[in-house]
PDB file of C-alpha atoms in Angstrom:
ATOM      1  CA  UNK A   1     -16.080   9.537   0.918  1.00 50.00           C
ATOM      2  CA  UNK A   2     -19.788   8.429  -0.250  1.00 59.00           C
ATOM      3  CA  UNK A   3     -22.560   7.247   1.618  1.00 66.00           C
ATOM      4  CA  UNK A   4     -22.027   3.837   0.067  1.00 78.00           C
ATOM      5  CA  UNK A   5     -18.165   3.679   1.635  1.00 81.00           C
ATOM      6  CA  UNK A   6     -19.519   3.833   5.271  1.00 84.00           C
ATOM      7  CA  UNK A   7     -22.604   1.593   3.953  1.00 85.00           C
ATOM      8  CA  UNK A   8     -20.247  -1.124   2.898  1.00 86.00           C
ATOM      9  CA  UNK A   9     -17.931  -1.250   6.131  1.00 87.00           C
ATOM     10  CA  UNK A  10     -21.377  -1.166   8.105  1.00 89.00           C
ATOM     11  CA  UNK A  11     -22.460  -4.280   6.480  1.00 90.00           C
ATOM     12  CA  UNK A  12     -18.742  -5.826   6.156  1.00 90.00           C
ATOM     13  CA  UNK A  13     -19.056  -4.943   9.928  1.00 91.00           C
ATOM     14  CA  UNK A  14     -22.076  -6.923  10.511  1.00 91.00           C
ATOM     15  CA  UNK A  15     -21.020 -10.036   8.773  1.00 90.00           C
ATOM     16  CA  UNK A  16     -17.702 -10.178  10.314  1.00 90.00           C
ATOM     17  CA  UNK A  17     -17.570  -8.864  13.853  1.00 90.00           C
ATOM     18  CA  UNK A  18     -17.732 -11.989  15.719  1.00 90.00           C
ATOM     19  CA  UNK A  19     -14.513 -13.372  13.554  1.00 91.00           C
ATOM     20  CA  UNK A  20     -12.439  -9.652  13.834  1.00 91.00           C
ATOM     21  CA  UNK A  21     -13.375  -9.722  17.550  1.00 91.00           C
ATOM     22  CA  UNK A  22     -12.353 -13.149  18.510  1.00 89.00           C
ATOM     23  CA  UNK A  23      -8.563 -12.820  16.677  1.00 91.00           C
ATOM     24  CA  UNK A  24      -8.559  -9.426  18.773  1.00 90.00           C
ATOM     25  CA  UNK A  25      -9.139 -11.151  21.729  1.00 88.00           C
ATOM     26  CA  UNK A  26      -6.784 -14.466  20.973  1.00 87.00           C
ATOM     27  CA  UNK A  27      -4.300 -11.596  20.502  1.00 87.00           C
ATOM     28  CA  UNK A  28      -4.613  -9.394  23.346  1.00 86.00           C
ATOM     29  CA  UNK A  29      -6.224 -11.846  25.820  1.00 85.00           C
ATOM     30  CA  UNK A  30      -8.735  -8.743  27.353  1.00 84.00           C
ATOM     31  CA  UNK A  31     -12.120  -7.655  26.397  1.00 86.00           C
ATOM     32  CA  UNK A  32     -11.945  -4.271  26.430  1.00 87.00           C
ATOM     33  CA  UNK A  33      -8.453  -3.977  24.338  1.00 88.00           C
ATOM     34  CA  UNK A  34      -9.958  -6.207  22.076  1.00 89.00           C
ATOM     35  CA  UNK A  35     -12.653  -4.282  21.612  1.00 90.00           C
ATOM     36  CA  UNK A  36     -10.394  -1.178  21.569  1.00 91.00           C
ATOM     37  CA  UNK A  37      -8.083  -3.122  18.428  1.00 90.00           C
ATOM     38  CA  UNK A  38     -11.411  -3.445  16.304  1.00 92.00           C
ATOM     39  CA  UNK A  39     -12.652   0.285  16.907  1.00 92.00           C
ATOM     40  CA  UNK A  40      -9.433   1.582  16.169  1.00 90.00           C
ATOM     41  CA  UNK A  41      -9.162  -0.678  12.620  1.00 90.00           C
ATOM     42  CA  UNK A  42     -12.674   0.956  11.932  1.00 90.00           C
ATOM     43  CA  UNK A  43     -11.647   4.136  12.525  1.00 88.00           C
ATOM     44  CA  UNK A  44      -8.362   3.469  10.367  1.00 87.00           C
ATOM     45  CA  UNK A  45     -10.170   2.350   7.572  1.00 86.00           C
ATOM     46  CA  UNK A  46     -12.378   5.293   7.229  1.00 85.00           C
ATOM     47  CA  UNK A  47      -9.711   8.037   7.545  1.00 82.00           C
ATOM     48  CA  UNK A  48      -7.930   6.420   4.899  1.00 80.00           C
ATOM     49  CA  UNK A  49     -11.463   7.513   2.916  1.00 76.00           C
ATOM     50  CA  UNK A  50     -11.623   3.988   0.323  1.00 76.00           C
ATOM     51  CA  UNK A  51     -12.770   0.664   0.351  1.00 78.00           C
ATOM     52  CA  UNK A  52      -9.328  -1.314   0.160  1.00 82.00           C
ATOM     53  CA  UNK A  53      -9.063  -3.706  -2.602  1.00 83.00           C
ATOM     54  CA  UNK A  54      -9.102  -6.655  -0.745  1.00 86.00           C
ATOM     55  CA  UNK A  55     -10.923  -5.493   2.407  1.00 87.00           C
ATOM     56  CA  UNK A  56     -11.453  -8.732   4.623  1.00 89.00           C
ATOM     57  CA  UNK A  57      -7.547  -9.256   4.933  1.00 90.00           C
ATOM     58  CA  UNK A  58      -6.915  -5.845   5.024  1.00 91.00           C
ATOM     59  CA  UNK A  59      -9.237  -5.345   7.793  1.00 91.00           C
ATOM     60  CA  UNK A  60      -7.578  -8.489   9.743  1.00 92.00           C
ATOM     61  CA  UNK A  61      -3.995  -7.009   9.476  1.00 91.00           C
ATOM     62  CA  UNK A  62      -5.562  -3.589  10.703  1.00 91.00           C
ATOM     63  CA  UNK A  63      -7.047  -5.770  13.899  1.00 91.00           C
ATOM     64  CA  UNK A  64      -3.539  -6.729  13.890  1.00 92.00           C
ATOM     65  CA  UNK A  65      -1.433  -4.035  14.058  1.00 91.00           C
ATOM     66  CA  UNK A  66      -3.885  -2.524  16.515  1.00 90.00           C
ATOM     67  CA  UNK A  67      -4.346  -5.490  18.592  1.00 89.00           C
ATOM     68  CA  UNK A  68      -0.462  -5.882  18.635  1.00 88.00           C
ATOM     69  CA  UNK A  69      -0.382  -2.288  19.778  1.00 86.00           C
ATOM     70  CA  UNK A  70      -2.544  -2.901  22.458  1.00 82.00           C
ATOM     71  CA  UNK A  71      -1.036  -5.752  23.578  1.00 79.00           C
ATOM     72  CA  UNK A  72       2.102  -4.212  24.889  1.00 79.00           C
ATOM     73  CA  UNK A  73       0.014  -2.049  26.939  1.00 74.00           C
ATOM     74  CA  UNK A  74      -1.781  -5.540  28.883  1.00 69.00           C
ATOM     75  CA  UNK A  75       0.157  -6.588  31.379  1.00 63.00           C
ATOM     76  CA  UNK A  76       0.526 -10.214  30.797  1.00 60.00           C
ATOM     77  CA  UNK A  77      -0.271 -11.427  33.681  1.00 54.00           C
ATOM     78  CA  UNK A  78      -3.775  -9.781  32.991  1.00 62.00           C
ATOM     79  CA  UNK A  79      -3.928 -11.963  29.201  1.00 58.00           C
ATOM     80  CA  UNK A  80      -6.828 -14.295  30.590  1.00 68.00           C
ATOM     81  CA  UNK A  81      -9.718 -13.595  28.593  1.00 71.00           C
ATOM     82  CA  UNK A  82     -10.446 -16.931  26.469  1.00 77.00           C
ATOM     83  CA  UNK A  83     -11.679 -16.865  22.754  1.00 75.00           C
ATOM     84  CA  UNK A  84     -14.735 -19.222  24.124  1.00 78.00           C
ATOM     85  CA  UNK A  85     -17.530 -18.497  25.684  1.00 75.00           C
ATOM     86  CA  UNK A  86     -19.949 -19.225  28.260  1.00 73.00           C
ATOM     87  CA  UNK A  87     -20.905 -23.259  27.626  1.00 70.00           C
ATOM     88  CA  UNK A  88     -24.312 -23.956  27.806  1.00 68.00           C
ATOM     89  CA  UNK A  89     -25.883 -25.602  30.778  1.00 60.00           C
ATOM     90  CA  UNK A  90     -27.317 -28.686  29.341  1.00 57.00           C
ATOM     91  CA  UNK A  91     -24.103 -30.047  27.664  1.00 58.00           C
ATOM     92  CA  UNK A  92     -21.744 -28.611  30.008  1.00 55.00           C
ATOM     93  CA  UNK A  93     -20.177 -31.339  31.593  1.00 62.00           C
ATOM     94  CA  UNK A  94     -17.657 -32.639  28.348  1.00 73.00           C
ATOM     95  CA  UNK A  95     -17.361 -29.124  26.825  1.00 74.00           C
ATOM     96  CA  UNK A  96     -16.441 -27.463  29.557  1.00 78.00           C
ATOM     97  CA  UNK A  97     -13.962 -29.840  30.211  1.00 80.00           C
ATOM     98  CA  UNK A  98     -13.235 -29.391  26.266  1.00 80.00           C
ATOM     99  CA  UNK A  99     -13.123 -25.972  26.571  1.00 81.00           C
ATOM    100  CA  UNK A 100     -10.117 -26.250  29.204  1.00 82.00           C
ATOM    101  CA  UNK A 101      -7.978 -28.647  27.488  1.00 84.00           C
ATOM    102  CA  UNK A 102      -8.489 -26.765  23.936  1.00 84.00           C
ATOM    103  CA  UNK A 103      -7.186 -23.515  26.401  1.00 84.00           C
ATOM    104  CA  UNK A 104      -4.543 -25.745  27.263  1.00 85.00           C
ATOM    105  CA  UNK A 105      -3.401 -27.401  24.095  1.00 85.00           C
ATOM    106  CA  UNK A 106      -3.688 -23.674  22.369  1.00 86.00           C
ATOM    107  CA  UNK A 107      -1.727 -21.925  24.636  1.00 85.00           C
ATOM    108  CA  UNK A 108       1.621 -24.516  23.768  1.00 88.00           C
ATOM    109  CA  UNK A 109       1.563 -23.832  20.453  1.00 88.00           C
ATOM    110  CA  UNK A 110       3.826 -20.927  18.999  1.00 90.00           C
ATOM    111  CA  UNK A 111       2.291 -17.090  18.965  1.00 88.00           C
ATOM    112  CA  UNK A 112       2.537 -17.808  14.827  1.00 91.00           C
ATOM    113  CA  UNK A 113       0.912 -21.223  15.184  1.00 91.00           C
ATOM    114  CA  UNK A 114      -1.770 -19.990  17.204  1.00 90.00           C
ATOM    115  CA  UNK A 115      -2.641 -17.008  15.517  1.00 90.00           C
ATOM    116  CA  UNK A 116      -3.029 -19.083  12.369  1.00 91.00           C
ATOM    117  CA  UNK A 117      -5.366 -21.541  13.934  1.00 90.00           C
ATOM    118  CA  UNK A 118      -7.444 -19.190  15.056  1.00 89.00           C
ATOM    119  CA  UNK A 119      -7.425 -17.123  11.880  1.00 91.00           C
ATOM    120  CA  UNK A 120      -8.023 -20.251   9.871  1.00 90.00           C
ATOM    121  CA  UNK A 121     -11.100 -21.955  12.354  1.00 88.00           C
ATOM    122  CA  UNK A 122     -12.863 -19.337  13.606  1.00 87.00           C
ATOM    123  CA  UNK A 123     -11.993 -16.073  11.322  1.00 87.00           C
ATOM    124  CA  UNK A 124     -12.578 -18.874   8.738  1.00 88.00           C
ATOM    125  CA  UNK A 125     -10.168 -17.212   6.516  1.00 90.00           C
ATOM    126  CA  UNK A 126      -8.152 -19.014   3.315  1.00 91.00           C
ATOM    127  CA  UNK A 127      -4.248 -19.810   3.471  1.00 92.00           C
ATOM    128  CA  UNK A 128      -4.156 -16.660   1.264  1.00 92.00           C
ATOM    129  CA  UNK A 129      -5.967 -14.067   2.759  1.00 91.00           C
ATOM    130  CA  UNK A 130      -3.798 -15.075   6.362  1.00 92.00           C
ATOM    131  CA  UNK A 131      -0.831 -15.156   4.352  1.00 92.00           C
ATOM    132  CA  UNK A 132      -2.045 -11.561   3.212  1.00 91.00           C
ATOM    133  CA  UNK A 133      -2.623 -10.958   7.020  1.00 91.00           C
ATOM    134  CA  UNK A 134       0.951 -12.058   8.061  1.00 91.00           C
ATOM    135  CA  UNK A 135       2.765 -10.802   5.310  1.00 90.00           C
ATOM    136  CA  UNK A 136       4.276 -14.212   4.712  1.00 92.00           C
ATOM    137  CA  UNK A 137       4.384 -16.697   1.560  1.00 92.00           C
ATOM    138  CA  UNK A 138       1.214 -19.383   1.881  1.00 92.00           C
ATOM    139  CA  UNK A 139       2.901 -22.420   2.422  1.00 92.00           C
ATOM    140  CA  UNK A 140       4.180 -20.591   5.793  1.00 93.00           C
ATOM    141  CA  UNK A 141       0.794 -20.011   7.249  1.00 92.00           C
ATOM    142  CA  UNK A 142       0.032 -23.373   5.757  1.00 92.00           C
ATOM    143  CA  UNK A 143       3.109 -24.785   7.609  1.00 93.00           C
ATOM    144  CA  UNK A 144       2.364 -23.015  11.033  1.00 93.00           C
ATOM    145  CA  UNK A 145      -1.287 -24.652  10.592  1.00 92.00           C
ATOM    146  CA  UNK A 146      -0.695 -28.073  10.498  1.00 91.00           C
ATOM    147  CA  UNK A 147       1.953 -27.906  12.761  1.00 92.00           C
ATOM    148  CA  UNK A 148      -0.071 -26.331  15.024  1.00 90.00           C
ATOM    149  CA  UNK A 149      -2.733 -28.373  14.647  1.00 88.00           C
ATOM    150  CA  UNK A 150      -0.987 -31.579  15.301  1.00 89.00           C
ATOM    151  CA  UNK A 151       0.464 -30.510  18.573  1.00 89.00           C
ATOM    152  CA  UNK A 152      -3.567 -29.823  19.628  1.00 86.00           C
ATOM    153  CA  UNK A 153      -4.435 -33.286  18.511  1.00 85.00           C
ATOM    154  CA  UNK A 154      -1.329 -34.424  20.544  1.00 86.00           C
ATOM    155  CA  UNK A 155      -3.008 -33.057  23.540  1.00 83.00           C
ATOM    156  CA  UNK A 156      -6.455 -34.041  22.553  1.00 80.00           C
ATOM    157  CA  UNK A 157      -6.268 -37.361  21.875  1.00 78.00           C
ATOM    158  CA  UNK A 158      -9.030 -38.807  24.256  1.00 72.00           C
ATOM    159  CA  UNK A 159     -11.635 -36.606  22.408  1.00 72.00           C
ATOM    160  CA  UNK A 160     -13.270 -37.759  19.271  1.00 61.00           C
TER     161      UNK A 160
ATOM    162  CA  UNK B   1      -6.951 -33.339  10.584  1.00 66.00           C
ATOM    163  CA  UNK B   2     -10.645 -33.174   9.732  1.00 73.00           C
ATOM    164  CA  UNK B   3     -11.664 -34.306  13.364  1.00 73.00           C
ATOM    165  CA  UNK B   4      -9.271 -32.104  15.118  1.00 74.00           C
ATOM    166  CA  UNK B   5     -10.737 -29.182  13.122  1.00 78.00           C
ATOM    167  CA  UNK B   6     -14.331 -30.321  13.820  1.00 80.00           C
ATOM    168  CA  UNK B   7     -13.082 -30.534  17.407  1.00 77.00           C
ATOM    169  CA  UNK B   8     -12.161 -27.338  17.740  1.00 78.00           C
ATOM    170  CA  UNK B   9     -15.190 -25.771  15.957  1.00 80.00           C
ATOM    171  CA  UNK B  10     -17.455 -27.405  18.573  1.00 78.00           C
ATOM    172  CA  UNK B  11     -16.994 -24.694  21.335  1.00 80.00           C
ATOM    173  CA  UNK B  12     -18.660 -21.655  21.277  1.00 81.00           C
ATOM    174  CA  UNK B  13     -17.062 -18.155  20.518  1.00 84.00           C
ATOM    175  CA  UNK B  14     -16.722 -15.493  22.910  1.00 84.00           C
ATOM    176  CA  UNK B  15     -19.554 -12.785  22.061  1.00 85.00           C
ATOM    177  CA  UNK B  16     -19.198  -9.239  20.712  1.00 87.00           C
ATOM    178  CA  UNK B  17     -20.264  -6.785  23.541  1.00 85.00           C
ATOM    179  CA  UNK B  18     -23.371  -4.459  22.580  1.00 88.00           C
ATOM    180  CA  UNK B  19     -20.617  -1.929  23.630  1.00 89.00           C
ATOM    181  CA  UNK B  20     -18.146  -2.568  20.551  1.00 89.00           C
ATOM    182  CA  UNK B  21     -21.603  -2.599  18.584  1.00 90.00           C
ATOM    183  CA  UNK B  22     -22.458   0.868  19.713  1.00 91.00           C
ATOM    184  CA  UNK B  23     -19.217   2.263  19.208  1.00 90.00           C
ATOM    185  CA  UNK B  24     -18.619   0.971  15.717  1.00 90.00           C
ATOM    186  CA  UNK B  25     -22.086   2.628  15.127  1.00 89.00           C
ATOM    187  CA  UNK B  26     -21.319   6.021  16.823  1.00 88.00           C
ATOM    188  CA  UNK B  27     -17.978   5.877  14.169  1.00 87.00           C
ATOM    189  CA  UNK B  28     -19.634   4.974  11.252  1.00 86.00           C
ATOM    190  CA  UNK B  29     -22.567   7.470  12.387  1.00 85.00           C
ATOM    191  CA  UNK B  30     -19.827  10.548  12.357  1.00 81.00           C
ATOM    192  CA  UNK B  31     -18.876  10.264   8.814  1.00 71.00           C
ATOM    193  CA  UNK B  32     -21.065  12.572   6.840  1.00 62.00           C
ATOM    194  CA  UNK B  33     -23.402  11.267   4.301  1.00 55.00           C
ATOM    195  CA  UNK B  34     -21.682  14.075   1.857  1.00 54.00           C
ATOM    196  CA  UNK B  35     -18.045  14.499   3.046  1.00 55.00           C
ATOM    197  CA  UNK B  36     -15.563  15.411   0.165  1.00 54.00           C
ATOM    198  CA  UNK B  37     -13.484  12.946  -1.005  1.00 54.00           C
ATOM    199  CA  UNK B  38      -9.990  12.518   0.860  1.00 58.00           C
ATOM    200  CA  UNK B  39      -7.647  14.764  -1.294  1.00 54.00           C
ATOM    201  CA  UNK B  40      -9.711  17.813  -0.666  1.00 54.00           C
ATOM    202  CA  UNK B  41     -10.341  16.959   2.896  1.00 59.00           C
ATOM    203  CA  UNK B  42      -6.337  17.879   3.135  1.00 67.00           C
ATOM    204  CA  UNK B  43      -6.202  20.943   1.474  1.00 72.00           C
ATOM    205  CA  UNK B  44      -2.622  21.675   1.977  1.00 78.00           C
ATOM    206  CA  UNK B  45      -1.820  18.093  -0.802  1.00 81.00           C
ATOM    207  CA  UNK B  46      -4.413  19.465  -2.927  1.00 82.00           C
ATOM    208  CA  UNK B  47      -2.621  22.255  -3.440  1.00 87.00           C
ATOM    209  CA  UNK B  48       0.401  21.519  -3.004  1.00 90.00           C
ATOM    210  CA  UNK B  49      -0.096  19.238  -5.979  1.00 91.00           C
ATOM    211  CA  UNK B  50      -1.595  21.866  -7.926  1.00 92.00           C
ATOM    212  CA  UNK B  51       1.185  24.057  -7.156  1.00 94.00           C
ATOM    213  CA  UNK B  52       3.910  21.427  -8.152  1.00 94.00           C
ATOM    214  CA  UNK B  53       1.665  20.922 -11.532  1.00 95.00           C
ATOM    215  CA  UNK B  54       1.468  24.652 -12.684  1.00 95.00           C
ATOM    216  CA  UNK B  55       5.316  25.371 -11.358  1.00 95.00           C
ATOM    217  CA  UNK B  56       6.362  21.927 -14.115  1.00 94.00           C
ATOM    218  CA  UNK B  57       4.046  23.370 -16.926  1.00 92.00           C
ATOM    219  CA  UNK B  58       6.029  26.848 -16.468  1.00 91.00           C
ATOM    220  CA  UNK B  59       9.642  24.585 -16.582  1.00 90.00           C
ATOM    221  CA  UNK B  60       8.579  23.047 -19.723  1.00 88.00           C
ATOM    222  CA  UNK B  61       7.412  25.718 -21.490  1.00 84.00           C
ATOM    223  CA  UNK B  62      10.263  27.850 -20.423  1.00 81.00           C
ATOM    224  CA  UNK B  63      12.625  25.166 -22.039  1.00 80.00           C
ATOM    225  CA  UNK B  64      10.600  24.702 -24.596  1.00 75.00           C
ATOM    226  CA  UNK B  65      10.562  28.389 -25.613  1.00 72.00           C
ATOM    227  CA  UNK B  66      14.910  28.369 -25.433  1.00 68.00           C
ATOM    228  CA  UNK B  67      15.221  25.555 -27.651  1.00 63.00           C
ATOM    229  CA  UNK B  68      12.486  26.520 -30.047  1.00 62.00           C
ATOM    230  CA  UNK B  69      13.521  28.561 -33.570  1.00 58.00           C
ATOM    231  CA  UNK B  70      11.700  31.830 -32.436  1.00 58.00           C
ATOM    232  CA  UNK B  71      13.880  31.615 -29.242  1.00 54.00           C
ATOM    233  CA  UNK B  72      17.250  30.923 -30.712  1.00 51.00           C
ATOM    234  CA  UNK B  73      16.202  34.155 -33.313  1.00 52.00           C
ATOM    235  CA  UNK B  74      15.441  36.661 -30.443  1.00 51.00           C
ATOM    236  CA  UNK B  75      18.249  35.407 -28.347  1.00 46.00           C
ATOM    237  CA  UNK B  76      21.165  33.928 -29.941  1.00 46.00           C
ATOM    238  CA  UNK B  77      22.391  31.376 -27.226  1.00 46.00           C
ATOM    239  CA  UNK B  78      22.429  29.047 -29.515  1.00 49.00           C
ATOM    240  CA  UNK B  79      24.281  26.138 -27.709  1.00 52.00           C
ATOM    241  CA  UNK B  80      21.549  23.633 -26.804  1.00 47.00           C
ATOM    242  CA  UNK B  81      19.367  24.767 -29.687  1.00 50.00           C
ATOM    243  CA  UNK B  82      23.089  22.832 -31.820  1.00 52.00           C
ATOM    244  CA  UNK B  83      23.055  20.236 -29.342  1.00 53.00           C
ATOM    245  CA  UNK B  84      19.291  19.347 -29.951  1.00 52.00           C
ATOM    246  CA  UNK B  85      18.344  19.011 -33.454  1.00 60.00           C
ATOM    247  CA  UNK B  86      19.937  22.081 -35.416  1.00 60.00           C
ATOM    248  CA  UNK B  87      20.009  21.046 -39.659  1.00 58.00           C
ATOM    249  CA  UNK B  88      23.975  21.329 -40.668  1.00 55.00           C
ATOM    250  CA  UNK B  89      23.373  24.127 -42.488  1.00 57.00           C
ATOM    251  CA  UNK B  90      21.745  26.372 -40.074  1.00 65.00           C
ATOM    252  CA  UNK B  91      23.749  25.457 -37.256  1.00 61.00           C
ATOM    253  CA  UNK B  92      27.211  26.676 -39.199  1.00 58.00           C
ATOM    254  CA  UNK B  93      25.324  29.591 -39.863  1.00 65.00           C
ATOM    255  CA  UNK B  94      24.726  30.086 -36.614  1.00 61.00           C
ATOM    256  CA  UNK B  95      28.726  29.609 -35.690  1.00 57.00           C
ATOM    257  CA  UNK B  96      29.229  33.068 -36.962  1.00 62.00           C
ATOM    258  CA  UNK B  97      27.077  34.541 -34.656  1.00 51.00           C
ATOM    259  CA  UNK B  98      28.355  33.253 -31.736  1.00 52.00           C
ATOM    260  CA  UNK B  99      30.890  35.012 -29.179  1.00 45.00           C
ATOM    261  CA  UNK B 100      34.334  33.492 -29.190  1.00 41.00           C
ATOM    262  CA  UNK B 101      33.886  31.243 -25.949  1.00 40.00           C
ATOM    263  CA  UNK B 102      31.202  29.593 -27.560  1.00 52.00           C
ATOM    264  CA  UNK B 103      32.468  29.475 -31.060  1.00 55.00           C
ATOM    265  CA  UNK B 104      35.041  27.318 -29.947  1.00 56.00           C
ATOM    266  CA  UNK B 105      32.660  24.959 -28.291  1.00 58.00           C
ATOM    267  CA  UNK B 106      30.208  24.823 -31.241  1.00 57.00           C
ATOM    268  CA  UNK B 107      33.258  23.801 -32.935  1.00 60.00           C
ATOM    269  CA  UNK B 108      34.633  21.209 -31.393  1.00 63.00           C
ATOM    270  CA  UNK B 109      31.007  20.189 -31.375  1.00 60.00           C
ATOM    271  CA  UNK B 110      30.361  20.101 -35.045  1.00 59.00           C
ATOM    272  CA  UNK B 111      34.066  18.183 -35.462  1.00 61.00           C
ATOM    273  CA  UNK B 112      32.535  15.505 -33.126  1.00 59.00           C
ATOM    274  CA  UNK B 113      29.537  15.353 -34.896  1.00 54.00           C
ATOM    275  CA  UNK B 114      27.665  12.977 -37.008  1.00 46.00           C
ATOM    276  CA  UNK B 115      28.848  12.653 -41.013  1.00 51.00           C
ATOM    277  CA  UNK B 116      25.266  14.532 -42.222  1.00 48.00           C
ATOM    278  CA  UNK B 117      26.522  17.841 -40.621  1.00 47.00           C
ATOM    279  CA  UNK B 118      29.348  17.522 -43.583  1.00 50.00           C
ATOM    280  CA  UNK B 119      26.489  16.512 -45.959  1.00 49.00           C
ATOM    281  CA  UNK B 120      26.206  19.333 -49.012  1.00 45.00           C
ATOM    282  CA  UNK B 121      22.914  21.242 -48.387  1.00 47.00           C
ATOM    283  CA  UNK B 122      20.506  21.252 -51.206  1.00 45.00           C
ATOM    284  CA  UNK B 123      20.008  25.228 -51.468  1.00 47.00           C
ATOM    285  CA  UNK B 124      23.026  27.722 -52.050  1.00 45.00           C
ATOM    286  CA  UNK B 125      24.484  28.276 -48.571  1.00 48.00           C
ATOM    287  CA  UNK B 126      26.675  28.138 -46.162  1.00 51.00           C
ATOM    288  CA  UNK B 127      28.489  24.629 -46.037  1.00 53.00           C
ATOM    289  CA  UNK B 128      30.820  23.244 -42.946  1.00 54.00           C
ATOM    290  CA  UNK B 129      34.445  21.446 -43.955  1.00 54.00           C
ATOM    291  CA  UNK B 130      36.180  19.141 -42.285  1.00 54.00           C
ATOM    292  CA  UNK B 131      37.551  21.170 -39.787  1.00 56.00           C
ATOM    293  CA  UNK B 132      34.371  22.323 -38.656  1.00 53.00           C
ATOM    294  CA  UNK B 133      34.646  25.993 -40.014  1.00 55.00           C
ATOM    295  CA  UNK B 134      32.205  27.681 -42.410  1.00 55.00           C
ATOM    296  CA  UNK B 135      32.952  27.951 -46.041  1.00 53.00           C
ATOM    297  CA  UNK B 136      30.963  29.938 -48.414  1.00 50.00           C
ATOM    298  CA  UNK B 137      29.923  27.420 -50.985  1.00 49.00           C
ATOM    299  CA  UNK B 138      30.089  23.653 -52.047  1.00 48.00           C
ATOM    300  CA  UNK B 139      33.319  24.100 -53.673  1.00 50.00           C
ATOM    301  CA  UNK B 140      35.220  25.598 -51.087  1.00 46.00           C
ATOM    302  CA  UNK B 141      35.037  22.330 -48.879  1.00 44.00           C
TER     303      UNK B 141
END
């Protein structure tokens, strides 16, 4: 393991966090096992000793299989943390009411249709890397997307 | 689609915690700057796969060895020395020296055989006939 291994997930680290972190969280709904999912797909990717070959959707299915992991330890009842944060104070009036119906509309959709929206807007990963992610051909994460994404703009239709 | 994405990209994203920050850095902080690579930080695969390595060189060169001419002269087994790549000649030479178990098998071997073990060798010698048995010269065939 070289200096430049741990140099490279360090910066991949620092360019990515807020996008690992937020699929942890759509995933296990709590801060702290979100949180947990990322540490643990850091510490997985350095006892394997090598950068993967493709190490942004590697790193996502890591979050993955850890977040998944510590999902069936939340209770679900306890799944309340949202993917947004704190709205500011001068605009809150619409985006907070935004913020509720986007909570809404996101949590009808399908686990599958879900995860891919949130993979795809605010991991900002391609069709490829989340069909790397998934383990599934393209034109399925492509299919979950859009269908996904038309049941939001069901519910969201009085917001331009 | 475009507005719906726009849409949902207008919201802000829940923060990292300084927490997860520290802890990443306390993990990536552990790793020495000069730790081996990961084959010889498990010593029992390294050499393991040494072990496997050295015990296949020894196979090879054991069967090697038996199939090789200086074997077959030391030791006359000469069964998969015929089976290999034995010249007609030699190997009905060879049928003579062979205990009676065997001879039969080399026998029936050499009557299954391909047409050039019945091909006339070009120096004075032992020949094989039809029936697989050794005659003394050309002629005798």
């Amino acid at each position: 393991m070289h200096n430049g291994f741990v140099e490279h997930l360090r910066v991949f680290y620092e360019s990515t966090k807020q996008e690992l972190f937020v699929y942890a969280l759509a995933l296990t709904g709590q801060f702290t096992a979100a949180e947990d999912a990322v540490h643990s797909a850091f510490s997985g990717v350095l006892r394997r000793g090598k950068t993967p070959t493709q190490l942004r959707p590697y790193m996502f299915r890591c979050v993955r299989n850890a977040a998944m992991d510590e999902r069936r330890l939340v209770e679900r009842e306890t799944r309340e943390a949202s993917v947004f944060g704190q709205v500011s104070s001068d605009s809150a009036g619409n985006l907070e009411q935004l913020k509720l119906d986007l909570e809404d509309a996101l949590s009808t959709l399908s686990d599958d249709e879900r995860e891919c929206i949130i993979l795809k807007i605010y991991s900002g990963l391609t069709f490829r890397e989340i069909a790397q992610v998934r383990n599934v051909p393209q034109g399925t994460a492509a299919a979950w997307y859009s269908r996904g994404l038309a049941k939001v703009r069901s519910q969201l239709e009085g917001y331009r | 689609m475009k507005d719906q994405e726009r849409l949902l990209r207008k919201l802000p994203l829940a923060p990292v915690s300084e927490n997860l920050d520290r802890r990443i850095e306390q993990l990536l902080a552990t790793v020495p700057a000069n730790a081996s690579p990961n084959l010889l930080k498990r010593p029992i695969l390294f050499w393991h796969a040494l072990a496997m390595a050295a015990f296949g060189a020894i196979i090879s060169f054991s069967i090697g060895w038996y199939i090789s001419p200086e074997s077959v002269q030391s030791d006359p087994t000469p069964v998969i020395y015929h089976v290999v790549n034995m010249p007609a000649a030699e190997t009905a030479r060879w049928l003579d020296w062979t205990q009676p178990p065997a001879r039969q098998d080399l026998r029936d071997l050499l009557r299954s055989a391909s047409p050039q073990l019945r091909q006339a060798p070009t120096e004075k010698g032992p020949y094989v006939n039809d029936a697989g048995t050794v005659a003394g010269s050309e002629k005798e065939i």
